[in-house]
Structure formats: C-alpha cells, structure tokens
Amino acid sequence: MIKSALITGITGQDGSYLADLLLEKGYKVYALRRRTSVPIMENIQHIENEIEFIEGDLLDLSSLINALKISNPDEVYNLAAQSFVGTSWDQPILTGQVTALGVANMLEAVRIVKPDARFYQASSSEMFGKVVETPQVETTPFYPRSPYGVAKVYGHWMTVNYRESFNMFACSGILFNHESPRRGIEFVTRKITNAVARIKLGLQNELRLGNLDALRDWGFAKDYVECMWLMLQQEKPDDYVIATGEMHSVREFCEIAFGHVGLDYKNYVVTDPKFFRAAEVDLLLGDPAKAISTLGWNPQKTTFKELVQLMVDEDMKKVKQQSNN
Ligand code: GDP
C-alpha cells in the first residue's frame, strides 16, 4: 500500500526537505499551496512534478477540509507558519492568525475528515524563550518572548489537547534552530553565508548584523525532517525536543563562515541596532535525550562546523551562478 502525506509549508526549508524524504520513501505527496501572484518554488523546483498541489490556506477551514478530502492522507505535516521571529513584532496579529489559529484549523479539518491520520505539528524552541531551565527538555515550562513564540505555544497545546481529547495521533516536534542552504535569507545563518559568498566574490564589502553574542543550538534541517517522520512511525503519539545539545554564538558562526573562504569576519561585520530584537531569547539549548533513546536520533550526524561550511559552499555556487547570468 502506497502511503500518502499532506504537507503545509512545502516551499519552506523544512517542507522541501521533508518532501524529498517522503518521495524517496515512496509516498504520494500532496501539498497545500497558498495562492500567490508569483509562485515561490525555489526550494522545490527539482520535485515540482512529483507533488500534487491543492490550493488552500491555513486561515480558511473549508479549503483545509477540501484538501483532506482530496488527499485522504495517512500523515499530515503542518509546517506552514509566519515563521520569522523578527517579523512577528511588525505583524503580531497575522502571526497569531496563521501560526496559532492556523493549527486549530488544521486540527479541526483532520478531526472532521480523517481523524485517524497521523498529525505532526512544527513546534519551536522559541516557546522556551526566557528559559526557566537549561538545557530545555519536553517538560520545561514555556516562556515565549515574541509574538511568534506565543503563537507557537498555542499551536503546541492545541496539538496536545486534540491528542488527549479526541485520541488523535498528534505529535509536536519542538525543534531547535535548524538551518540549511534552503533557509530564508532573513535568518541570521543564511544572511551570513550569503554575505560571505558575496564578499568573497567582490559583490559586497560589509555585513550588518544585530546581536553577535546571541547563542543558539543550530542543527541541519535535512537531518531534522527525518525526526518528524520518525515521530509519526512510533507506536504512540508524543512530543519530542529535537536539538544538537550544543550552543554556539552568532560570532562563532561568522568566524567559521568567513574563515572557510580565508577571510577574517572582524574586517567585514558591522553591528547595526536595526537588527537587534525587542526582546531576545538569549540561550536556547536543547536536550535531545528522549529523541535519541526513542527515535534513534543522532544529534552529531552533521556537526556545527560541517553545517556552516556546507552552507557557505552552496552560497558560493549560487552567487557565482547568479553573477554569471
Ligand atoms: P530565530 O532564532 O528564529 O530568531 O532565528 P534568526 O536566525 O532570525 O536569529 C537567530 C539569532 O541571531 C537571534 O538571537 C538574533 O538576535 C541574532 N541575530 C544577530 N544579528 C542578526 C541579523 O542580522 N538577522 C537576524 N535574523 N538575526 C540576527
């Protein structure tokens, strides 16, 4: 029997890696597609023809019900969100509508149309925010520090609630920051690796950043989507922290990224107050012990250094290609 999956947020970093993984495993992959005047397909161009798109929007319950009827999925992965923390202060209401209420809409659609479908919710380490303990585990209380984090807490608890209230196979993956060459350019990691490539190739001469001392637990997105899938293959639904268990600063990221192409970040990085956050999440560090023991997760599959270097290498290729066109 061929399994089928419905993914929301497929054009994003995680959605595209997850689609790659599910196609490799022989799934029929459906994706909810929000209508935009110009489709954003960069991350999924290579698999576009293998995916069945269904028009819909997380804000519109009837479109979700329709998407579930068409796809009749074994698994639903809800990855769509207004996912940039910085923007969530400029658009707090929209962030709440999409990132919080969008989850309720999706859970409702699943409950109404296909209650035995397995459901994955993309929760986030931003829910821990002003951390009350370090490292953070599945039972660490949340203290979100941005409208995005607040919205994700709602989505997380709705997922737990639908599991407990309706006996649905609903899981929440509390993923710490995860990066890749497919990461949006507004996130600090990709902003840095793209700038490193542009500086190396003589297209830019400085990089303006915010807080260089911010610490994050950064992993590789391609490794993290495997955990999403694994969560839905377990006997029982549950919530898991997915993290590397290592913390690094933005400064360290810069050091390795610039160093990889033979440059010293100190000569190029300029601090700009524009990129500081209204409230900062200072030290996010996850403890992935439960995922290691239950899912067989290997947090060292791709090391921090390898991740930074592979992102720089990809951006060198991309920027070279763009400047040749
Ligand atoms: P987030 O953890 O989801 O907010 O991921 P980001 O990549 O946007 O930010 C990670 C950390 O990098 C945050 O603590 C930011 O304050 C810090 N940071 C420092 N400079 C910048 C910058 O120029 N852009 C962004 N996006 N973040 C920055």
mmCIF file of C-alpha atoms and ligand atoms in Angstrom:
data_model
loop_
_atom_site.group_PDB
_atom_site.id
_atom_site.type_symbol
_atom_site.label_atom_id
_atom_site.label_comp_id
_atom_site.label_asym_id
_atom_site.label_seq_id
_atom_site.Cartn_x
_atom_site.Cartn_y
_atom_site.Cartn_z
ATOM 1 C CA MET A 1 0.000 0.000 0.000
ATOM 2 C CA ILE A 2 1.368 3.397 -1.006
ATOM 3 C CA LYS A 3 1.228 5.859 1.877
ATOM 4 C CA SER A 4 0.136 9.415 1.322
ATOM 5 C CA ALA A 5 1.045 12.599 3.120
ATOM 6 C CA LEU A 6 -0.250 16.152 3.107
ATOM 7 C CA ILE A 7 2.322 18.869 3.806
ATOM 8 C CA THR A 8 1.640 22.512 4.574
ATOM 9 C CA GLY A 9 4.550 24.923 4.141
ATOM 10 C CA ILE A 10 6.192 22.848 1.418
ATOM 11 C CA THR A 11 8.019 25.770 -0.192
ATOM 12 C CA GLY A 12 9.924 26.459 3.011
ATOM 13 C CA GLN A 13 13.168 24.865 4.073
ATOM 14 C CA ASP A 14 11.638 22.042 6.126
ATOM 15 C CA GLY A 15 8.732 21.341 3.797
ATOM 16 C CA SER A 16 11.072 20.894 0.852
ATOM 17 C CA TYR A 17 13.449 18.534 2.680
ATOM 18 C CA LEU A 18 10.513 16.590 4.072
ATOM 19 C CA ALA A 19 9.010 16.254 0.589
ATOM 20 C CA ASP A 20 12.376 14.935 -0.678
ATOM 21 C CA LEU A 21 12.423 12.371 2.124
ATOM 22 C CA LEU A 22 8.819 11.206 1.672
ATOM 23 C CA LEU A 23 9.204 10.901 -2.105
ATOM 24 C CA GLU A 24 12.354 8.835 -1.557
ATOM 25 C CA LYS A 25 10.313 6.589 0.720
ATOM 26 C CA GLY A 26 7.692 6.138 -1.997
ATOM 27 C CA TYR A 27 4.931 8.325 -0.529
ATOM 28 C CA LYS A 28 2.338 10.070 -2.625
ATOM 29 C CA VAL A 29 2.931 13.682 -1.588
ATOM 30 C CA TYR A 30 0.204 16.333 -1.559
ATOM 31 C CA ALA A 31 0.923 19.924 -0.670
ATOM 32 C CA LEU A 32 -1.320 22.747 0.345
ATOM 33 C CA ARG A 33 -0.494 25.720 -1.831
ATOM 34 C CA ARG A 34 -1.427 29.261 -0.926
ATOM 35 C CA ARG A 35 -2.204 31.352 -3.953
ATOM 36 C CA THR A 36 0.447 33.979 -4.580
ATOM 37 C CA SER A 37 0.729 36.117 -7.707
ATOM 38 C CA VAL A 38 4.256 34.829 -8.275
ATOM 39 C CA PRO A 39 4.794 31.256 -7.029
ATOM 40 C CA ILE A 40 7.806 30.825 -4.721
ATOM 41 C CA MET A 41 9.164 27.487 -5.897
ATOM 42 C CA GLU A 42 12.942 27.771 -5.474
ATOM 43 C CA ASN A 43 13.252 25.046 -2.830
ATOM 44 C CA ILE A 44 11.015 22.538 -4.617
ATOM 45 C CA GLN A 45 11.728 23.159 -8.285
ATOM 46 C CA HIS A 46 13.530 19.812 -8.537
ATOM 47 C CA ILE A 47 10.467 17.822 -7.377
ATOM 48 C CA GLU A 48 7.640 20.071 -8.545
ATOM 49 C CA ASN A 49 6.321 17.477 -10.996
ATOM 50 C CA GLU A 50 6.174 14.742 -8.387
ATOM 51 C CA ILE A 51 3.952 16.656 -5.977
ATOM 52 C CA GLU A 52 0.221 17.149 -6.179
ATOM 53 C CA PHE A 53 -0.682 20.688 -5.174
ATOM 54 C CA ILE A 54 -4.028 21.592 -3.637
ATOM 55 C CA GLU A 55 -4.983 25.249 -3.395
ATOM 56 C CA GLY A 56 -5.823 26.333 0.122
ATOM 57 C CA ASP A 57 -4.909 28.465 3.068
ATOM 58 C CA LEU A 58 -4.447 27.690 6.766
ATOM 59 C CA LEU A 59 -6.798 30.606 7.514
ATOM 60 C CA ASP A 60 -9.621 29.008 5.559
ATOM 61 C CA LEU A 61 -11.120 25.915 7.178
ATOM 62 C CA SER A 62 -13.193 24.881 4.159
ATOM 63 C CA SER A 63 -10.102 24.813 1.967
ATOM 64 C CA LEU A 64 -8.387 22.556 4.506
ATOM 65 C CA ILE A 65 -11.369 20.224 4.657
ATOM 66 C CA ASN A 66 -11.266 20.085 0.868
ATOM 67 C CA ALA A 67 -7.512 19.361 0.903
ATOM 68 C CA LEU A 68 -8.022 16.481 3.331
ATOM 69 C CA LYS A 69 -10.859 15.039 1.248
ATOM 70 C CA ILE A 70 -8.736 15.133 -1.910
ATOM 71 C CA SER A 71 -5.546 13.759 -0.344
ATOM 72 C CA ASN A 72 -7.077 11.338 2.193
ATOM 73 C CA PRO A 73 -3.633 11.301 3.863
ATOM 74 C CA ASP A 74 -2.086 8.784 6.227
ATOM 75 C CA GLU A 75 0.096 11.573 7.589
ATOM 76 C CA VAL A 76 -0.311 15.338 7.851
ATOM 77 C CA TYR A 77 2.693 17.588 8.447
ATOM 78 C CA ASN A 78 1.773 21.108 9.479
ATOM 79 C CA LEU A 79 4.854 23.191 8.756
ATOM 80 C CA ALA A 80 3.239 26.360 7.407
ATOM 81 C CA ALA A 81 3.571 29.463 9.546
ATOM 82 C CA GLN A 82 4.608 33.075 9.631
ATOM 83 C CA SER A 83 7.944 31.730 10.760
ATOM 84 C CA PHE A 84 10.263 34.724 11.096
ATOM 85 C CA VAL A 85 10.577 35.949 14.694
ATOM 86 C CA GLY A 86 11.685 39.449 13.643
ATOM 87 C CA THR A 87 8.550 39.982 11.527
ATOM 88 C CA SER A 88 6.292 38.769 14.314
ATOM 89 C CA TRP A 89 6.688 42.119 16.110
ATOM 90 C CA ASP A 90 5.689 44.018 12.977
ATOM 91 C CA GLN A 91 2.761 41.697 12.217
ATOM 92 C CA PRO A 92 1.684 40.222 15.566
ATOM 93 C CA ILE A 93 -1.968 39.693 14.625
ATOM 94 C CA LEU A 94 -1.230 37.977 11.323
ATOM 95 C CA THR A 95 1.356 35.838 13.109
ATOM 96 C CA GLY A 96 -1.328 34.806 15.616
ATOM 97 C CA GLN A 97 -3.841 34.062 12.892
ATOM 98 C CA VAL A 98 -1.517 31.879 10.824
ATOM 99 C CA THR A 99 0.920 30.421 13.341
ATOM 100 C CA ALA A 100 -1.614 29.869 16.159
ATOM 101 C CA LEU A 101 -5.169 29.674 14.792
ATOM 102 C CA GLY A 102 -3.951 28.028 11.582
ATOM 103 C CA VAL A 103 -3.028 24.986 13.693
ATOM 104 C CA ALA A 104 -6.524 24.843 15.176
ATOM 105 C CA ASN A 105 -7.998 24.999 11.669
ATOM 106 C CA MET A 106 -5.790 22.142 10.501
ATOM 107 C CA LEU A 107 -6.541 20.009 13.571
ATOM 108 C CA GLU A 108 -10.250 20.623 13.083
ATOM 109 C CA ALA A 109 -10.052 19.639 9.429
ATOM 110 C CA VAL A 110 -8.237 16.417 10.352
ATOM 111 C CA ARG A 111 -10.727 15.643 13.142
ATOM 112 C CA ILE A 112 -13.688 16.185 10.798
ATOM 113 C CA VAL A 113 -12.399 14.439 7.653
ATOM 114 C CA LYS A 114 -9.667 11.952 8.609
ATOM 115 C CA PRO A 115 -9.355 11.592 12.396
ATOM 116 C CA ASP A 116 -7.083 8.556 12.101
ATOM 117 C CA ALA A 117 -4.479 10.462 10.065
ATOM 118 C CA ARG A 118 -1.223 10.953 11.956
ATOM 119 C CA PHE A 119 -0.539 14.635 12.590
ATOM 120 C CA TYR A 120 2.782 16.443 13.046
ATOM 121 C CA GLN A 121 2.899 19.992 14.398
ATOM 122 C CA ALA A 122 6.039 22.067 13.920
ATOM 123 C CA SER A 123 6.591 23.461 17.392
ATOM 124 C CA SER A 124 9.628 25.545 18.194
ATOM 125 C CA SER A 125 12.342 26.196 20.750
ATOM 126 C CA GLU A 126 11.164 29.834 20.668
ATOM 127 C CA MET A 127 8.417 28.619 23.033
ATOM 128 C CA PHE A 128 11.079 28.348 25.757
ATOM 129 C CA GLY A 129 12.083 31.982 25.198
ATOM 130 C CA LYS A 130 13.255 33.416 28.510
ATOM 131 C CA VAL A 131 14.364 29.994 29.565
ATOM 132 C CA VAL A 132 13.420 28.748 33.014
ATOM 133 C CA GLU A 133 15.923 25.889 32.925
ATOM 134 C CA THR A 134 18.923 24.867 30.814
ATOM 135 C CA PRO A 135 19.086 22.665 28.846
ATOM 136 C CA GLN A 136 15.443 22.608 27.814
ATOM 137 C CA VAL A 137 13.546 19.314 27.697
ATOM 138 C CA GLU A 138 9.983 18.308 26.766
ATOM 139 C CA THR A 139 8.712 19.186 30.257
ATOM 140 C CA THR A 140 10.430 22.586 30.554
ATOM 141 C CA PRO A 141 7.767 25.285 31.084
ATOM 142 C CA PHE A 142 7.334 27.730 28.209
ATOM 143 C CA TYR A 143 8.070 31.449 28.481
ATOM 144 C CA PRO A 144 7.809 32.798 24.933
ATOM 145 C CA ARG A 145 9.463 36.133 24.196
ATOM 146 C CA SER A 146 7.994 37.082 20.826
ATOM 147 C CA PRO A 147 4.554 37.104 19.201
ATOM 148 C CA TYR A 148 5.849 34.167 17.150
ATOM 149 C CA GLY A 149 6.762 32.203 20.289
ATOM 150 C CA VAL A 150 3.381 32.972 21.872
ATOM 151 C CA ALA A 151 1.579 31.751 18.742
ATOM 152 C CA LYS A 152 3.647 28.543 18.656
ATOM 153 C CA VAL A 153 2.731 27.806 22.299
ATOM 154 C CA TYR A 154 -0.954 27.887 21.326
ATOM 155 C CA GLY A 155 -0.338 25.520 18.399
ATOM 156 C CA HIS A 156 1.628 23.193 20.634
ATOM 157 C CA TRP A 157 -1.056 22.963 23.317
ATOM 158 C CA MET A 158 -3.833 22.533 20.763
ATOM 159 C CA THR A 159 -1.922 19.558 19.358
ATOM 160 C CA VAL A 160 -1.575 18.045 22.843
ATOM 161 C CA ASN A 161 -5.215 18.836 23.521
ATOM 162 C CA TYR A 162 -6.515 17.125 20.356
ATOM 163 C CA ARG A 163 -4.417 14.082 21.209
ATOM 164 C CA GLU A 164 -5.893 13.920 24.697
ATOM 165 C CA SER A 165 -9.464 14.997 23.851
ATOM 166 C CA PHE A 166 -10.050 13.060 20.635
ATOM 167 C CA ASN A 167 -7.431 10.357 20.917
ATOM 168 C CA MET A 168 -5.812 11.604 17.716
ATOM 169 C CA PHE A 169 -2.288 10.536 16.771
ATOM 170 C CA ALA A 170 -0.983 14.105 17.097
ATOM 171 C CA CYS A 171 2.686 14.829 17.788
ATOM 172 C CA SER A 172 4.540 18.010 18.397
ATOM 173 C CA GLY A 173 8.205 18.327 17.469
ATOM 174 C CA ILE A 174 9.912 21.038 19.491
ATOM 175 C CA LEU A 175 12.677 21.768 17.027
ATOM 176 C CA PHE A 176 15.570 23.985 17.935
ATOM 177 C CA ASN A 177 17.010 26.230 15.200
ATOM 178 C CA HIS A 178 17.790 24.232 12.099
ATOM 179 C CA GLU A 179 19.460 25.664 9.070
ATOM 180 C CA SER A 180 20.490 24.738 5.546
ATOM 181 C CA PRO A 181 21.228 26.211 2.131
ATOM 182 C CA ARG A 182 17.431 26.382 1.738
ATOM 183 C CA ARG A 183 16.962 28.629 4.786
ATOM 184 C CA GLY A 184 15.320 32.007 4.107
ATOM 185 C CA ILE A 185 17.825 34.802 3.623
ATOM 186 C CA GLU A 186 16.359 36.837 6.528
ATOM 187 C CA PHE A 187 17.584 34.286 9.098
ATOM 188 C CA VAL A 188 20.999 35.068 10.517
ATOM 189 C CA THR A 189 22.787 31.902 9.326
ATOM 190 C CA ARG A 190 21.815 32.250 5.682
ATOM 191 C CA LYS A 191 22.284 36.015 5.863
ATOM 192 C CA ILE A 192 25.880 35.357 6.926
ATOM 193 C CA THR A 193 26.714 32.597 4.430
ATOM 194 C CA ASN A 194 25.183 34.538 1.541
ATOM 195 C CA ALA A 195 27.164 37.643 2.535
ATOM 196 C CA VAL A 196 30.384 35.625 2.873
ATOM 197 C CA ALA A 197 29.955 34.420 -0.710
ATOM 198 C CA ARG A 198 29.136 37.905 -1.988
ATOM 199 C CA ILE A 199 32.088 39.454 -0.152
ATOM 200 C CA LYS A 200 34.464 36.737 -1.349
ATOM 201 C CA LEU A 201 33.306 37.322 -4.924
ATOM 202 C CA GLY A 202 33.686 41.096 -4.632
ATOM 203 C CA LEU A 203 29.955 41.925 -4.760
ATOM 204 C CA GLN A 204 29.600 43.346 -1.242
ATOM 205 C CA ASN A 205 32.048 44.786 1.273
ATOM 206 C CA GLU A 206 30.359 44.600 4.659
ATOM 207 C CA LEU A 207 27.786 42.605 6.596
ATOM 208 C CA ARG A 208 25.455 44.386 9.043
ATOM 209 C CA LEU A 209 24.262 42.207 11.921
ATOM 210 C CA GLY A 210 22.494 42.561 15.277
ATOM 211 C CA ASN A 211 23.467 40.772 18.473
ATOM 212 C CA LEU A 212 26.663 38.793 17.828
ATOM 213 C CA ASP A 213 26.564 37.255 21.298
ATOM 214 C CA ALA A 214 23.174 35.582 20.862
ATOM 215 C CA LEU A 215 23.530 31.844 21.390
ATOM 216 C CA ARG A 216 21.647 29.171 19.508
ATOM 217 C CA ASP A 217 21.534 25.400 19.253
ATOM 218 C CA TRP A 218 21.833 25.059 15.466
ATOM 219 C CA GLY A 219 21.296 21.807 13.589
ATOM 220 C CA PHE A 220 20.933 20.759 9.935
ATOM 221 C CA ALA A 221 17.361 20.904 8.623
ATOM 222 C CA LYS A 222 17.804 17.857 6.382
ATOM 223 C CA ASP A 223 18.609 15.756 9.471
ATOM 224 C CA TYR A 224 15.724 17.268 11.456
ATOM 225 C CA VAL A 225 12.966 16.360 8.983
ATOM 226 C CA GLU A 226 13.843 12.688 9.484
ATOM 227 C CA CYS A 227 12.778 13.104 13.109
ATOM 228 C CA MET A 228 9.424 14.496 12.020
ATOM 229 C CA TRP A 229 8.803 11.364 10.002
ATOM 230 C CA LEU A 230 10.095 9.081 12.779
ATOM 231 C CA MET A 231 7.702 10.632 15.307
ATOM 232 C CA LEU A 232 4.774 9.557 13.162
ATOM 233 C CA GLN A 233 6.119 5.976 12.829
ATOM 234 C CA GLN A 234 6.109 5.298 16.589
ATOM 235 C CA GLU A 235 3.516 3.186 18.368
ATOM 236 C CA LYS A 236 2.257 6.096 20.432
ATOM 237 C CA PRO A 237 1.997 9.813 19.704
ATOM 238 C CA ASP A 238 4.237 12.015 21.808
ATOM 239 C CA ASP A 239 6.217 15.267 21.865
ATOM 240 C CA TYR A 240 9.955 15.451 21.325
ATOM 241 C CA VAL A 241 12.723 18.024 21.625
ATOM 242 C CA ILE A 242 14.997 17.863 18.578
ATOM 243 C CA ALA A 243 18.293 19.642 19.126
ATOM 244 C CA THR A 244 22.020 19.082 18.939
ATOM 245 C CA GLY A 245 22.660 19.803 22.620
ATOM 246 C CA GLU A 246 25.413 22.295 21.648
ATOM 247 C CA MET A 247 25.274 26.055 21.745
ATOM 248 C CA HIS A 248 27.190 28.475 19.520
ATOM 249 C CA SER A 249 27.158 32.252 19.161
ATOM 250 C CA VAL A 250 26.405 34.291 16.058
ATOM 251 C CA ARG A 251 30.027 35.458 16.326
ATOM 252 C CA GLU A 252 31.314 31.866 16.167
ATOM 253 C CA PHE A 253 29.119 31.232 13.142
ATOM 254 C CA CYS A 254 30.728 34.270 11.473
ATOM 255 C CA GLU A 255 34.221 33.126 12.403
ATOM 256 C CA ILE A 256 33.811 29.713 10.781
ATOM 257 C CA ALA A 257 31.901 31.006 7.745
ATOM 258 C CA PHE A 258 34.385 33.761 6.865
ATOM 259 C CA GLY A 259 37.319 31.525 7.831
ATOM 260 C CA HIS A 260 36.129 28.867 5.375
ATOM 261 C CA VAL A 261 36.905 31.195 2.445
ATOM 262 C CA GLY A 262 40.099 32.570 4.007
ATOM 263 C CA LEU A 263 38.638 35.817 5.427
ATOM 264 C CA ASP A 264 38.529 37.318 8.927
ATOM 265 C CA TYR A 265 34.963 38.295 9.940
ATOM 266 C CA LYS A 266 36.268 41.209 12.035
ATOM 267 C CA ASN A 267 37.155 43.062 8.845
ATOM 268 C CA TYR A 268 33.627 42.841 7.430
ATOM 269 C CA VAL A 269 30.990 42.521 10.157
ATOM 270 C CA VAL A 270 29.400 45.756 11.392
ATOM 271 C CA THR A 271 26.907 45.842 14.257
ATOM 272 C CA ASP A 272 23.650 47.621 13.445
ATOM 273 C CA PRO A 273 20.975 48.353 16.112
ATOM 274 C CA LYS A 274 18.307 47.816 13.429
ATOM 275 C CA PHE A 275 18.853 44.062 13.721
ATOM 276 C CA PHE A 276 18.580 43.816 17.494
ATOM 277 C CA ARG A 277 15.413 42.177 18.811
ATOM 278 C CA ALA A 278 12.813 43.915 21.007
ATOM 279 C CA ALA A 279 13.199 41.025 23.440
ATOM 280 C CA GLU A 280 15.949 38.496 22.998
ATOM 281 C CA VAL A 281 15.981 34.793 23.591
ATOM 282 C CA ASP A 282 19.491 34.540 24.900
ATOM 283 C CA LEU A 283 20.483 30.944 25.331
ATOM 284 C CA LEU A 284 18.487 28.215 23.748
ATOM 285 C CA LEU A 285 19.994 24.803 24.357
ATOM 286 C CA GLY A 286 18.029 21.622 23.869
ATOM 287 C CA ASP A 287 18.487 18.233 25.487
ATOM 288 C CA PRO A 288 17.577 15.639 22.839
ATOM 289 C CA ALA A 289 17.886 12.608 25.174
ATOM 290 C CA LYS A 290 14.326 11.408 24.599
ATOM 291 C CA ALA A 291 14.671 11.627 20.798
ATOM 292 C CA ILE A 292 17.997 9.787 20.987
ATOM 293 C CA SER A 293 16.583 6.914 23.014
ATOM 294 C CA THR A 294 13.153 6.633 21.374
ATOM 295 C CA LEU A 295 13.681 7.758 17.790
ATOM 296 C CA GLY A 296 17.315 6.696 17.430
ATOM 297 C CA TRP A 297 18.202 10.355 16.634
ATOM 298 C CA ASN A 298 21.895 11.119 16.177
ATOM 299 C CA PRO A 299 22.477 14.796 17.042
ATOM 300 C CA GLN A 300 26.023 14.709 15.674
ATOM 301 C CA LYS A 301 25.081 13.461 12.216
ATOM 302 C CA THR A 302 26.142 16.813 10.802
ATOM 303 C CA THR A 303 28.440 18.849 13.076
ATOM 304 C CA PHE A 304 28.159 22.612 13.562
ATOM 305 C CA LYS A 305 31.320 23.233 11.568
ATOM 306 C CA GLU A 306 30.180 20.972 8.720
ATOM 307 C CA LEU A 307 26.825 22.772 8.647
ATOM 308 C CA VAL A 308 28.393 26.234 8.389
ATOM 309 C CA GLN A 309 30.822 25.081 5.711
ATOM 310 C CA LEU A 310 28.217 23.325 3.597
ATOM 311 C CA MET A 311 26.045 26.442 3.695
ATOM 312 C CA VAL A 312 28.973 28.646 2.601
ATOM 313 C CA ASP A 313 29.863 26.209 -0.208
ATOM 314 C CA GLU A 314 26.279 26.222 -1.526
ATOM 315 C CA ASP A 315 26.055 30.014 -1.370
ATOM 316 C CA MET A 316 29.366 30.328 -3.215
ATOM 317 C CA LYS A 317 27.849 28.202 -6.005
ATOM 318 C CA LYS A 318 24.546 30.113 -6.033
ATOM 319 C CA VAL A 319 26.134 33.573 -6.032
ATOM 320 C CA LYS A 320 28.586 32.581 -8.792
ATOM 321 C CA GLN A 321 25.685 31.310 -10.885
ATOM 322 C CA GLN A 322 23.636 34.476 -10.291
ATOM 323 C CA SER A 323 26.518 36.748 -11.212
ATOM 324 C CA ASN A 324 27.129 34.760 -14.421
ATOM 325 C CA ASN A 325 23.523 35.251 -15.538
HETATM 326 P P1 GDP B 1 15.399 32.805 15.351
HETATM 327 O O1 GDP B 1 16.128 32.094 16.441
HETATM 328 O O2 GDP B 1 14.252 32.022 14.812
HETATM 329 O O3 GDP B 1 15.018 34.193 15.702
HETATM 330 O O4 GDP B 1 16.456 32.834 14.124
HETATM 331 P P2 GDP B 1 17.301 34.037 13.480
HETATM 332 O O5 GDP B 1 18.263 33.380 12.564
HETATM 333 O O6 GDP B 1 16.423 35.073 12.890
HETATM 334 O O7 GDP B 1 18.082 34.685 14.714
HETATM 335 C C1 GDP B 1 18.981 33.965 15.494
HETATM 336 C C2 GDP B 1 19.726 34.895 16.431
HETATM 337 O O8 GDP B 1 20.625 35.706 15.673
HETATM 338 C C3 GDP B 1 18.828 35.884 17.187
HETATM 339 O O9 GDP B 1 19.213 35.864 18.541
HETATM 340 C C4 GDP B 1 19.127 37.229 16.577
HETATM 341 O O10 GDP B 1 19.043 38.298 17.523
HETATM 342 C C5 GDP B 1 20.576 37.038 16.156
HETATM 343 N N1 GDP B 1 20.993 37.960 15.107
HETATM 344 C C6 GDP B 1 22.069 38.775 15.130
HETATM 345 N N2 GDP B 1 22.127 39.507 14.023
HETATM 346 C C7 GDP B 1 21.079 39.172 13.248
HETATM 347 C C8 GDP B 1 20.619 39.603 11.964
HETATM 348 O O11 GDP B 1 21.188 40.454 11.318
HETATM 349 N N3 GDP B 1 19.495 38.977 11.484
HETATM 350 C C9 GDP B 1 18.837 38.002 12.189
HETATM 351 N N4 GDP B 1 17.774 37.403 11.650
HETATM 352 N N5 GDP B 1 19.257 37.605 13.413
HETATM 353 C C10 GDP B 1 20.345 38.174 13.941
#
